[in-house]
Amino acid sequence: MDFDTITIDGSRLLARLDELSKISAPGVGVTRLAYSSQDIEARKLLGTWMKDAGLTTITDPVTNLIGTRSGTGLCRKIIATGSHTDSVVNAGALDGAYGIVAAIEVAAALRERELTHDLKIVGFSNEEGARGSAGTFGSLAIAGQIEPGDLESVDVEGMSIAKRIQNAHGSPEHLKDAVWEDEILGGFIELHVEQGPILSVAEIQIGVVEAITAQGQFEVEITGTANHAGTTPMSARSDALVAAAHAILAIESLANPSSDPQATVRVATTGRITSEPGVRNVISNRAVVTADIRDTDVTKIKRATQKLASKLSAIAKETHTEITLRQVQLLDGTRCATEIVAAIDYASNLLGKATLRMVSGASHDSQSIAKIGPVGMIFVPSIDGLSHSPKESTLPEDLIAGAQVLLHTILRLDTSLGCRDNPQTKQKWIRGKT
Ligand code: GLV
Ligand code: MN
Ligand code: MN
């Protein structure tokens, strides 16, 4: 088969995306929370497709699903691709799913093709952190960035990540066995829908990601005093929910350049609010709001967080409440590797696809994997820029084009990667469960 004629099976890619999207909790769109029965079922199906593509599969201790095939070179590295299997609540069918299903199609297309380097297809677990605990957990574990204490962080239902992983048939006590040896990763490429409007407005099919945003996740906890809604004078209240309302506006203002001239590209969001006891005629004694702050680097997020802390202490004073600000997770901004960007450019050019250089405002597993090797990302357009929404969609021809670019990027990397000196270290791959 010639280099330039090899192709993925586009109709099967679309059919499989559709099939995978049906594995969802009830409700609008796709809900496949990390470690849920739906996520486990999705991985089972993906594992079957991986095996059909000629891959040997394992599930590692933190429940990442990994399919591998060996290359033929004497001094080979790993070329890896994939994305996450979990989703937010009421998501679309593509965020994460596209990158892993397309990766399997690429492996299937390459089944009869000799590759110099080893190929790994990864379905990362818990990228979204949608249960309220830290996200990109599976990829951080691969990159050796998880400390045993992180396993104890609890979600909104009060359950620790360790317990969730156990329930999903993982073995958190073997966390260290999920770590990849950094010197053997030749490159990781993640294919993803853009999740924003830029490509669709520009009518360009392929985004070549140069950098990924830094992200800070926080919880603001407010303690007030429960009291009667009819008899407590307005001046005598310690109302946690009123303080939460002020806190939400303070979070939003962090991204307002007129209140912070540094906030030129910063975004700040409150996605969740809870209040106790949650009764119409009782003043709230406890409220929690979340803050998601993104900027080009963590230093800027840390500065914004200091501002938030001082705004919150003013709010606490004004509302006679107590407020604490807790960091859930801080992810570094990431630059994609020039050699991977070049390989994506090469593949797009070969296929006659126009490209646009981009910065990703969404976080991705690629950020974690960048800690142990070169990474790059390929984006395809999201219609109307919608994502984390049941309305998320991408034109079928764009989905197929992205997968084709991924295939040729991998072929390009397979020829352009240098050889390793010590093939023995390859044996130190993941020691996970089959
Ligand atoms: C992941 O989807 C994120 O950017 O929050
Ligand atoms: Mn997402
Ligand atoms: Mn995603």
Tab-separated table of C-alpha atoms and ligand atoms in Angstrom:
chain	number	residue	atom	x	y	z
A	1	MET	CA	0.000	0.000	0.000
A	2	ASP	CA	1.365	3.431	-0.879
A	3	PHE	CA	1.975	6.045	1.727
A	4	ASP	CA	-0.349	8.554	0.084
A	5	THR	CA	-3.292	6.235	-0.594
A	6	ILE	CA	-3.764	4.652	2.811
A	7	THR	CA	-7.070	5.694	4.318
A	8	ILE	CA	-9.243	5.202	7.366
A	9	ASP	CA	-12.716	3.699	7.074
A	10	GLY	CA	-14.756	6.907	7.250
A	11	SER	CA	-18.211	5.325	7.350
A	12	ARG	CA	-17.195	2.997	10.155
A	13	LEU	CA	-15.746	5.949	12.095
A	14	LEU	CA	-19.119	7.715	11.911
A	15	ALA	CA	-21.089	4.553	12.711
A	16	ARG	CA	-18.893	3.803	15.724
A	17	LEU	CA	-19.197	7.340	17.054
A	18	ASP	CA	-22.940	6.913	16.829
A	19	GLU	CA	-22.809	3.517	18.552
A	20	LEU	CA	-20.610	4.841	21.357
A	21	SER	CA	-22.895	7.832	21.925
A	22	LYS	CA	-25.711	5.445	22.809
A	23	ILE	CA	-23.780	4.351	25.899
A	24	SER	CA	-25.060	7.066	28.165
A	25	ALA	CA	-26.964	7.620	31.377
A	26	PRO	CA	-30.584	8.611	30.706
A	27	GLY	CA	-31.261	12.244	29.792
A	28	VAL	CA	-30.491	14.708	27.062
A	29	GLY	CA	-27.304	14.135	25.050
A	30	VAL	CA	-24.480	11.934	26.320
A	31	THR	CA	-23.735	11.525	30.026
A	32	ARG	CA	-20.829	9.171	30.673
A	33	LEU	CA	-19.325	10.262	33.950
A	34	ALA	CA	-15.860	9.016	34.824
A	35	TYR	CA	-15.862	5.562	36.501
A	36	SER	CA	-19.640	5.161	35.951
A	37	SER	CA	-21.201	1.951	34.636
A	38	GLN	CA	-21.646	3.727	31.279
A	39	ASP	CA	-17.962	4.613	31.150
A	40	ILE	CA	-16.999	1.013	31.966
A	41	GLU	CA	-19.343	-0.247	29.247
A	42	ALA	CA	-17.904	2.252	26.736
A	43	ARG	CA	-14.376	1.064	27.491
A	44	LYS	CA	-15.446	-2.536	26.981
A	45	LEU	CA	-16.720	-1.684	23.509
A	46	LEU	CA	-13.603	0.343	22.693
A	47	GLY	CA	-11.461	-2.578	23.897
A	48	THR	CA	-13.247	-4.865	21.446
A	49	TRP	CA	-12.613	-2.436	18.591
A	50	MET	CA	-8.963	-2.139	19.649
A	51	LYS	CA	-8.565	-5.909	19.514
A	52	ASP	CA	-10.244	-5.976	16.082
A	53	ALA	CA	-7.611	-3.463	14.983
A	54	GLY	CA	-4.885	-5.908	15.994
A	55	LEU	CA	-3.945	-4.239	19.277
A	56	THR	CA	-3.105	-5.917	22.557
A	57	THR	CA	-5.153	-4.234	25.267
A	58	ILE	CA	-4.670	-3.570	28.951
A	59	THR	CA	-6.516	-1.508	31.522
A	60	ASP	CA	-3.983	0.197	33.761
A	61	PRO	CA	-4.392	0.675	37.535
A	62	VAL	CA	-6.281	3.972	37.169
A	63	THR	CA	-8.523	2.489	34.423
A	64	ASN	CA	-6.890	4.015	31.358
A	65	LEU	CA	-7.601	1.675	28.427
A	66	ILE	CA	-4.459	1.124	26.362
A	67	GLY	CA	-4.047	-0.782	23.091
A	68	THR	CA	-0.556	-1.480	21.797
A	69	ARG	CA	1.201	-2.944	18.794
A	70	SER	CA	4.919	-3.317	18.360
A	71	GLY	CA	7.002	-1.672	15.701
A	72	THR	CA	9.731	-3.417	13.799
A	73	GLY	CA	12.635	-1.029	14.469
A	74	LEU	CA	15.511	-2.076	16.684
A	75	CYS	CA	15.527	1.148	18.604
A	76	ARG	CA	11.918	2.137	18.681
A	77	LYS	CA	9.970	4.731	20.630
A	78	ILE	CA	6.255	4.967	21.323
A	79	ILE	CA	3.935	6.951	19.111
A	80	ALA	CA	0.717	7.405	21.056
A	81	THR	CA	-2.681	8.823	20.227
A	82	GLY	CA	-6.118	8.838	21.831
A	83	SER	CA	-8.405	10.903	24.045
A	84	HIS	CA	-10.850	10.419	26.895
A	85	THR	CA	-13.926	8.224	27.233
A	86	ASP	CA	-15.765	10.134	29.976
A	87	SER	CA	-18.039	13.122	29.413
A	88	VAL	CA	-19.620	15.993	31.309
A	89	VAL	CA	-23.334	15.831	32.127
A	90	ASN	CA	-25.573	16.234	29.041
A	91	ALA	CA	-22.617	16.392	26.671
A	92	GLY	CA	-22.454	15.787	22.942
A	93	ALA	CA	-21.156	12.675	21.209
A	94	LEU	CA	-17.704	13.959	20.245
A	95	ASP	CA	-15.730	15.496	23.108
A	96	GLY	CA	-13.136	12.815	23.878
A	97	ALA	CA	-15.027	10.085	22.026
A	98	TYR	CA	-13.919	11.395	18.632
A	99	GLY	CA	-10.226	11.273	19.517
A	100	ILE	CA	-10.328	7.707	20.805
A	101	VAL	CA	-12.619	6.241	18.118
A	102	ALA	CA	-10.598	7.927	15.344
A	103	ALA	CA	-7.372	6.637	16.918
A	104	ILE	CA	-8.727	3.083	16.764
A	105	GLU	CA	-9.669	3.606	13.108
A	106	VAL	CA	-6.116	4.780	12.458
A	107	ALA	CA	-4.760	1.614	14.118
A	108	ALA	CA	-7.128	-0.471	11.985
A	109	ALA	CA	-5.953	1.294	8.815
A	110	LEU	CA	-2.347	0.595	9.823
A	111	ARG	CA	-2.988	-3.022	10.727
A	112	GLU	CA	-1.162	-4.416	7.693
A	113	ARG	CA	1.397	-1.630	7.594
A	114	GLU	CA	4.871	-2.134	9.008
A	115	LEU	CA	5.739	0.632	11.468
A	116	THR	CA	9.207	1.279	12.859
A	117	HIS	CA	7.892	2.506	16.187
A	118	ASP	CA	5.420	1.072	18.668
A	119	LEU	CA	1.877	2.397	18.476
A	120	LYS	CA	-0.254	2.998	21.551
A	121	ILE	CA	-3.913	3.984	21.485
A	122	VAL	CA	-5.129	5.416	24.779
A	123	GLY	CA	-8.630	5.893	26.174
A	124	PHE	CA	-7.862	8.119	29.167
A	125	SER	CA	-10.048	7.919	32.230
A	126	ASN	CA	-11.551	10.878	34.089
A	127	GLU	CA	-10.470	13.743	31.881
A	128	GLU	CA	-13.451	15.918	32.703
A	129	GLY	CA	-13.426	15.905	36.493
A	130	ALA	CA	-17.183	16.294	36.069
A	131	ARG	CA	-17.926	14.628	39.384
A	132	GLY	CA	-16.274	17.550	41.150
A	133	SER	CA	-12.846	16.087	41.911
A	134	ALA	CA	-9.684	16.668	39.846
A	135	GLY	CA	-9.774	15.995	36.073
A	136	THR	CA	-7.190	14.733	33.505
A	137	PHE	CA	-6.604	12.134	36.187
A	138	GLY	CA	-5.731	9.169	33.966
A	139	SER	CA	-3.225	11.117	31.900
A	140	LEU	CA	-1.676	12.745	34.978
A	141	ALA	CA	-1.211	9.245	36.426
A	142	ILE	CA	0.551	8.128	33.220
A	143	ALA	CA	2.800	11.189	33.490
A	144	GLY	CA	3.622	10.378	37.131
A	145	GLN	CA	1.971	13.582	38.331
A	146	ILE	CA	-0.439	12.035	40.831
A	147	GLU	CA	0.531	11.703	44.482
A	148	PRO	CA	-1.178	9.007	46.571
A	149	GLY	CA	-2.875	11.814	48.584
A	150	ASP	CA	-4.622	13.024	45.401
A	151	LEU	CA	-6.532	9.749	45.348
A	152	GLU	CA	-8.291	10.820	48.523
A	153	SER	CA	-9.821	13.964	47.018
A	154	VAL	CA	-13.597	13.615	47.140
A	155	ASP	CA	-16.286	14.472	44.625
A	156	VAL	CA	-19.650	16.178	45.116
A	157	GLU	CA	-21.101	12.927	46.421
A	158	GLY	CA	-18.323	12.674	49.008
A	159	MET	CA	-16.653	9.663	47.377
A	160	SER	CA	-12.873	9.583	46.921
A	161	ILE	CA	-11.227	9.036	43.537
A	162	ALA	CA	-9.571	5.924	44.992
A	163	LYS	CA	-12.973	4.436	45.793
A	164	ARG	CA	-14.359	5.406	42.372
A	165	ILE	CA	-11.386	3.729	40.673
A	166	GLN	CA	-11.827	0.615	42.787
A	167	ASN	CA	-15.513	0.479	41.901
A	168	ALA	CA	-14.541	0.718	38.225
A	169	HIS	CA	-12.279	-2.369	38.654
A	170	GLY	CA	-9.020	-0.391	38.868
A	171	SER	CA	-6.365	-0.745	41.558
A	172	PRO	CA	-5.458	2.674	42.966
A	173	GLU	CA	-2.945	1.083	45.337
A	174	HIS	CA	-0.829	0.366	42.234
A	175	LEU	CA	-0.928	3.984	41.057
A	176	LYS	CA	2.809	4.019	40.309
A	177	ASP	CA	2.429	1.152	37.836
A	178	ALA	CA	0.400	3.465	35.584
A	179	VAL	CA	3.444	5.702	35.003
A	180	TRP	CA	5.089	5.636	31.569
A	181	GLU	CA	8.840	5.936	31.233
A	182	ASP	CA	9.306	9.385	29.699
A	183	GLU	CA	12.372	8.607	27.602
A	184	ILE	CA	10.502	6.214	25.363
A	185	LEU	CA	7.638	8.475	24.261
A	186	GLY	CA	8.393	9.704	20.748
A	187	GLY	CA	5.191	11.704	20.478
A	188	PHE	CA	1.550	11.923	21.531
A	189	ILE	CA	-1.044	13.356	19.164
A	190	GLU	CA	-4.623	14.027	20.266
A	191	LEU	CA	-7.396	14.589	17.757
A	192	HIS	CA	-10.311	16.602	19.169
A	193	VAL	CA	-13.229	18.775	18.148
A	194	GLU	CA	-12.303	22.430	18.567
A	195	GLN	CA	-15.132	23.169	21.039
A	196	GLY	CA	-15.061	26.827	19.959
A	197	PRO	CA	-16.117	28.807	16.864
A	198	ILE	CA	-12.798	29.743	15.220
A	199	LEU	CA	-12.418	27.002	12.572
A	200	SER	CA	-16.078	26.998	11.697
A	201	VAL	CA	-16.142	30.786	11.184
A	202	ALA	CA	-12.899	30.653	9.172
A	203	GLU	CA	-14.233	27.666	7.182
A	204	ILE	CA	-10.956	25.814	7.701
A	205	GLN	CA	-11.036	22.064	8.284
A	206	ILE	CA	-7.876	21.506	10.344
A	207	GLY	CA	-6.652	23.368	13.404
A	208	VAL	CA	-3.021	22.853	14.371
A	209	VAL	CA	-2.755	23.522	18.092
A	210	GLU	CA	0.332	25.399	19.212
A	211	ALA	CA	-0.538	25.887	22.877
A	212	ILE	CA	-3.113	24.803	25.446
A	213	THR	CA	-4.530	27.076	28.133
A	214	ALA	CA	-3.616	26.935	31.818
A	215	GLN	CA	-6.577	26.138	34.046
A	216	GLY	CA	-7.357	26.628	37.723
A	217	GLN	CA	-10.281	24.930	39.441
A	218	PHE	CA	-11.459	26.214	42.813
A	219	GLU	CA	-14.272	25.898	45.323
A	220	VAL	CA	-15.565	28.782	47.395
A	221	GLU	CA	-17.219	27.596	50.585
A	222	ILE	CA	-19.430	30.020	52.491
A	223	THR	CA	-20.709	29.492	55.998
A	224	GLY	CA	-23.669	31.493	57.253
A	225	THR	CA	-26.383	30.898	59.853
A	226	ALA	CA	-29.668	29.129	59.160
A	227	ASN	CA	-32.608	31.114	60.452
A	228	HIS	CA	-36.266	31.824	59.810
A	229	ALA	CA	-36.974	33.604	56.501
A	230	GLY	CA	-39.981	35.447	57.934
A	231	THR	CA	-38.735	36.621	61.315
A	232	THR	CA	-35.032	37.406	60.859
A	233	PRO	CA	-34.492	41.130	60.168
A	234	MET	CA	-32.491	41.819	57.006
A	235	SER	CA	-29.822	43.568	59.077
A	236	ALA	CA	-29.330	40.519	61.327
A	237	ARG	CA	-28.682	37.898	58.657
A	238	SER	CA	-25.689	35.793	57.831
A	239	ASP	CA	-26.965	34.487	54.506
A	240	ALA	CA	-24.570	32.120	52.746
A	241	LEU	CA	-26.506	32.198	49.490
A	242	VAL	CA	-26.456	35.997	49.260
A	243	ALA	CA	-22.697	35.878	49.818
A	244	ALA	CA	-22.498	33.211	47.082
A	245	ALA	CA	-24.277	35.576	44.664
A	246	HIS	CA	-21.636	38.243	45.349
A	247	ALA	CA	-18.894	35.608	45.008
A	248	ILE	CA	-20.147	34.571	41.541
A	249	LEU	CA	-19.979	38.175	40.340
A	250	ALA	CA	-16.516	38.548	41.861
A	251	ILE	CA	-15.379	35.439	39.949
A	252	GLU	CA	-16.817	36.786	36.696
A	253	SER	CA	-15.139	40.167	37.241
A	254	LEU	CA	-11.704	38.482	37.286
A	255	ALA	CA	-12.013	38.152	33.515
A	256	ASN	CA	-13.115	41.744	32.960
A	257	PRO	CA	-10.236	43.765	31.458
A	258	SER	CA	-11.718	46.993	32.811
A	259	SER	CA	-11.314	45.697	36.376
A	260	ASP	CA	-8.047	43.799	35.628
A	261	PRO	CA	-6.017	45.058	32.650
A	262	GLN	CA	-4.100	41.741	32.702
A	263	ALA	CA	-7.287	39.868	31.835
A	264	THR	CA	-6.984	40.194	28.073
A	265	VAL	CA	-7.673	36.520	27.282
A	266	ARG	CA	-8.702	35.270	30.722
A	267	VAL	CA	-12.055	33.519	31.197
A	268	ALA	CA	-13.728	32.840	34.545
A	269	THR	CA	-16.794	30.694	35.162
A	270	THR	CA	-18.999	29.475	37.989
A	271	GLY	CA	-20.555	26.223	36.845
A	272	ARG	CA	-22.052	24.942	40.073
A	273	ILE	CA	-23.780	26.359	43.122
A	274	THR	CA	-25.100	24.387	46.059
A	275	SER	CA	-26.910	25.678	49.102
A	276	GLU	CA	-27.983	24.128	52.385
A	277	PRO	CA	-30.492	23.420	53.690
A	278	GLY	CA	-32.031	24.388	50.335
A	279	VAL	CA	-35.467	25.237	51.673
A	280	ARG	CA	-37.538	28.211	50.485
A	281	ASN	CA	-38.270	29.662	53.904
A	282	VAL	CA	-34.889	29.063	55.550
A	283	ILE	CA	-31.878	31.391	55.293
A	284	SER	CA	-28.971	29.423	53.802
A	285	ASN	CA	-26.287	28.352	56.275
A	286	ARG	CA	-23.859	26.898	53.733
A	287	ALA	CA	-23.183	27.489	50.074
A	288	VAL	CA	-20.471	26.292	47.734
A	289	VAL	CA	-19.715	27.807	44.338
A	290	THR	CA	-17.075	26.682	41.880
A	291	ALA	CA	-14.602	28.852	39.981
A	292	ASP	CA	-12.925	27.798	36.737
A	293	ILE	CA	-10.259	30.330	35.751
A	294	ARG	CA	-8.206	30.030	32.561
A	295	ASP	CA	-5.359	32.103	31.207
A	296	THR	CA	-2.146	31.673	29.242
A	297	ASP	CA	-0.097	30.568	32.247
A	298	VAL	CA	-0.479	29.562	35.865
A	299	THR	CA	1.264	32.675	37.200
A	300	LYS	CA	-1.559	34.802	35.840
A	301	ILE	CA	-4.115	32.439	37.365
A	302	LYS	CA	-2.354	32.613	40.709
A	303	ARG	CA	-2.428	36.433	40.597
A	304	ALA	CA	-6.139	36.370	39.721
A	305	THR	CA	-6.728	33.973	42.605
A	306	GLN	CA	-5.083	36.399	45.042
A	307	LYS	CA	-7.428	39.110	43.787
A	308	LEU	CA	-10.364	36.756	44.259
A	309	ALA	CA	-9.265	35.961	47.806
A	310	SER	CA	-9.246	39.629	48.749
A	311	LYS	CA	-12.639	40.234	47.093
A	312	LEU	CA	-14.046	37.257	49.006
A	313	SER	CA	-12.813	38.521	52.318
A	314	ALA	CA	-14.575	41.862	51.643
A	315	ILE	CA	-17.765	39.937	50.780
A	316	ALA	CA	-17.476	37.884	53.982
A	317	LYS	CA	-17.230	41.064	56.016
A	318	GLU	CA	-20.171	42.715	54.286
A	319	THR	CA	-22.448	39.646	54.548
A	320	HIS	CA	-21.387	38.501	58.045
A	321	THR	CA	-20.338	35.117	56.680
A	322	GLU	CA	-17.154	33.069	56.638
A	323	ILE	CA	-15.619	32.284	53.266
A	324	THR	CA	-12.811	29.904	52.331
A	325	LEU	CA	-11.243	29.473	48.907
A	326	ARG	CA	-9.908	25.990	48.096
A	327	GLN	CA	-7.854	24.958	45.067
A	328	VAL	CA	-9.068	21.748	43.412
A	329	GLN	CA	-6.553	21.622	40.559
A	330	LEU	CA	-4.065	23.783	38.698
A	331	LEU	CA	-2.990	22.711	35.210
A	332	ASP	CA	0.016	24.262	33.492
A	333	GLY	CA	-0.365	25.970	30.135
A	334	THR	CA	1.344	23.823	27.498
A	335	ARG	CA	3.241	24.450	24.292
A	336	CYS	CA	2.896	21.786	21.628
A	337	ALA	CA	6.138	20.311	20.321
A	338	THR	CA	7.427	21.855	17.096
A	339	GLU	CA	8.193	18.430	15.611
A	340	ILE	CA	4.598	17.280	16.110
A	341	VAL	CA	3.220	20.570	14.772
A	342	ALA	CA	5.480	20.056	11.734
A	343	ALA	CA	4.219	16.480	11.258
A	344	ILE	CA	0.577	17.659	11.410
A	345	ASP	CA	1.384	20.421	8.904
A	346	TYR	CA	3.082	17.890	6.645
A	347	ALA	CA	0.116	15.485	6.781
A	348	SER	CA	-2.445	18.249	6.182
A	349	ASN	CA	-0.450	19.537	3.258
A	350	LEU	CA	-0.169	16.034	1.806
A	351	LEU	CA	-3.947	15.674	1.996
A	352	GLY	CA	-4.542	19.173	0.599
A	353	LYS	CA	-6.188	20.421	3.795
A	354	ALA	CA	-6.022	24.084	4.773
A	355	THR	CA	-4.863	24.619	8.360
A	356	LEU	CA	-5.040	27.286	11.016
A	357	ARG	CA	-2.674	27.663	13.973
A	358	MET	CA	-4.663	27.708	17.220
A	359	VAL	CA	-4.526	28.009	20.973
A	360	SER	CA	-6.820	25.633	22.842
A	361	GLY	CA	-9.040	27.270	25.451
A	362	ALA	CA	-10.142	23.826	26.620
A	363	SER	CA	-7.928	21.595	28.744
A	364	HIS	CA	-6.842	18.223	27.415
A	365	ASP	CA	-4.993	15.056	28.407
A	366	SER	CA	-2.220	16.243	26.086
A	367	GLN	CA	-1.290	18.750	28.810
A	368	SER	CA	-0.408	15.938	31.204
A	369	ILE	CA	1.374	13.868	28.578
A	370	ALA	CA	3.489	16.922	27.667
A	371	LYS	CA	5.250	16.359	31.014
A	372	ILE	CA	6.828	13.182	29.631
A	373	GLY	CA	7.270	13.817	25.914
A	374	PRO	CA	6.398	15.837	22.830
A	375	VAL	CA	2.681	16.395	22.219
A	376	GLY	CA	0.499	17.951	19.543
A	377	MET	CA	-3.208	18.337	18.854
A	378	ILE	CA	-5.337	18.357	15.724
A	379	PHE	CA	-8.672	20.192	15.859
A	380	VAL	CA	-11.667	19.956	13.547
A	381	PRO	CA	-14.504	22.525	13.449
A	382	SER	CA	-17.356	22.514	15.968
A	383	ILE	CA	-20.569	23.729	14.381
A	384	ASP	CA	-21.561	27.057	16.009
A	385	GLY	CA	-18.648	26.552	18.407
A	386	LEU	CA	-20.837	24.421	20.694
A	387	SER	CA	-19.399	21.832	23.077
A	388	HIS	CA	-20.080	20.564	26.609
A	389	SER	CA	-23.599	20.669	25.234
A	390	PRO	CA	-25.928	18.086	23.657
A	391	LYS	CA	-25.901	20.361	20.593
A	392	GLU	CA	-22.202	19.706	19.980
A	393	SER	CA	-21.654	18.590	16.378
A	394	THR	CA	-19.171	18.465	13.538
A	395	LEU	CA	-19.740	17.796	9.840
A	396	PRO	CA	-19.094	14.145	8.932
A	397	GLU	CA	-16.567	15.173	6.264
A	398	ASP	CA	-14.636	17.161	8.861
A	399	LEU	CA	-14.588	14.210	11.262
A	400	ILE	CA	-13.214	11.998	8.497
A	401	ALA	CA	-10.683	14.625	7.403
A	402	GLY	CA	-9.343	14.960	10.955
A	403	ALA	CA	-8.870	11.208	11.255
A	404	GLN	CA	-7.066	11.107	7.898
A	405	VAL	CA	-4.728	13.861	9.065
A	406	LEU	CA	-4.092	11.893	12.269
A	407	LEU	CA	-3.241	8.791	10.224
A	408	HIS	CA	-0.740	10.634	8.051
A	409	THR	CA	0.717	12.531	11.012
A	410	ILE	CA	1.496	9.196	12.642
A	411	LEU	CA	3.039	7.861	9.441
A	412	ARG	CA	5.136	11.005	9.164
A	413	LEU	CA	6.316	10.707	12.768
A	414	ASP	CA	7.122	7.052	12.263
A	415	THR	CA	9.631	8.021	9.588
A	416	SER	CA	10.884	11.260	11.157
A	417	LEU	CA	11.545	10.025	14.719
A	418	GLY	CA	15.143	9.219	15.599
A	419	CYS	CA	16.097	5.803	16.945
A	420	ARG	CA	16.742	5.017	20.571
A	421	ASP	CA	20.006	3.670	21.897
A	422	ASN	CA	18.692	1.155	24.355
A	423	PRO	CA	15.802	-0.998	23.152
A	424	GLN	CA	15.697	-2.898	26.472
A	425	THR	CA	14.007	-0.021	28.305
A	426	LYS	CA	11.017	-0.594	26.102
A	427	GLN	CA	10.162	-3.467	28.410
A	428	LYS	CA	9.307	-0.935	31.100
A	429	TRP	CA	5.921	-0.301	29.616
A	430	ILE	CA	2.897	-0.151	31.756
A	431	ARG	CA	2.410	-2.975	34.191
A	432	GLY	CA	-1.345	-3.002	34.300
A	433	LYS	CA	-4.167	-5.486	34.324
A	434	THR	CA	-5.448	-7.257	31.260
B	1	GLV	C1	-12.260	19.960	29.563
B	1	GLV	O1	-13.166	19.636	28.815
B	1	GLV	C2	-12.144	21.336	29.973
B	1	GLV	O2	-11.554	22.128	29.237
B	1	GLV	O3	-12.721	21.666	31.016
B	2	MN	MN	-14.714	18.241	27.808
B	3	MN	MN	-12.228	16.658	25.697
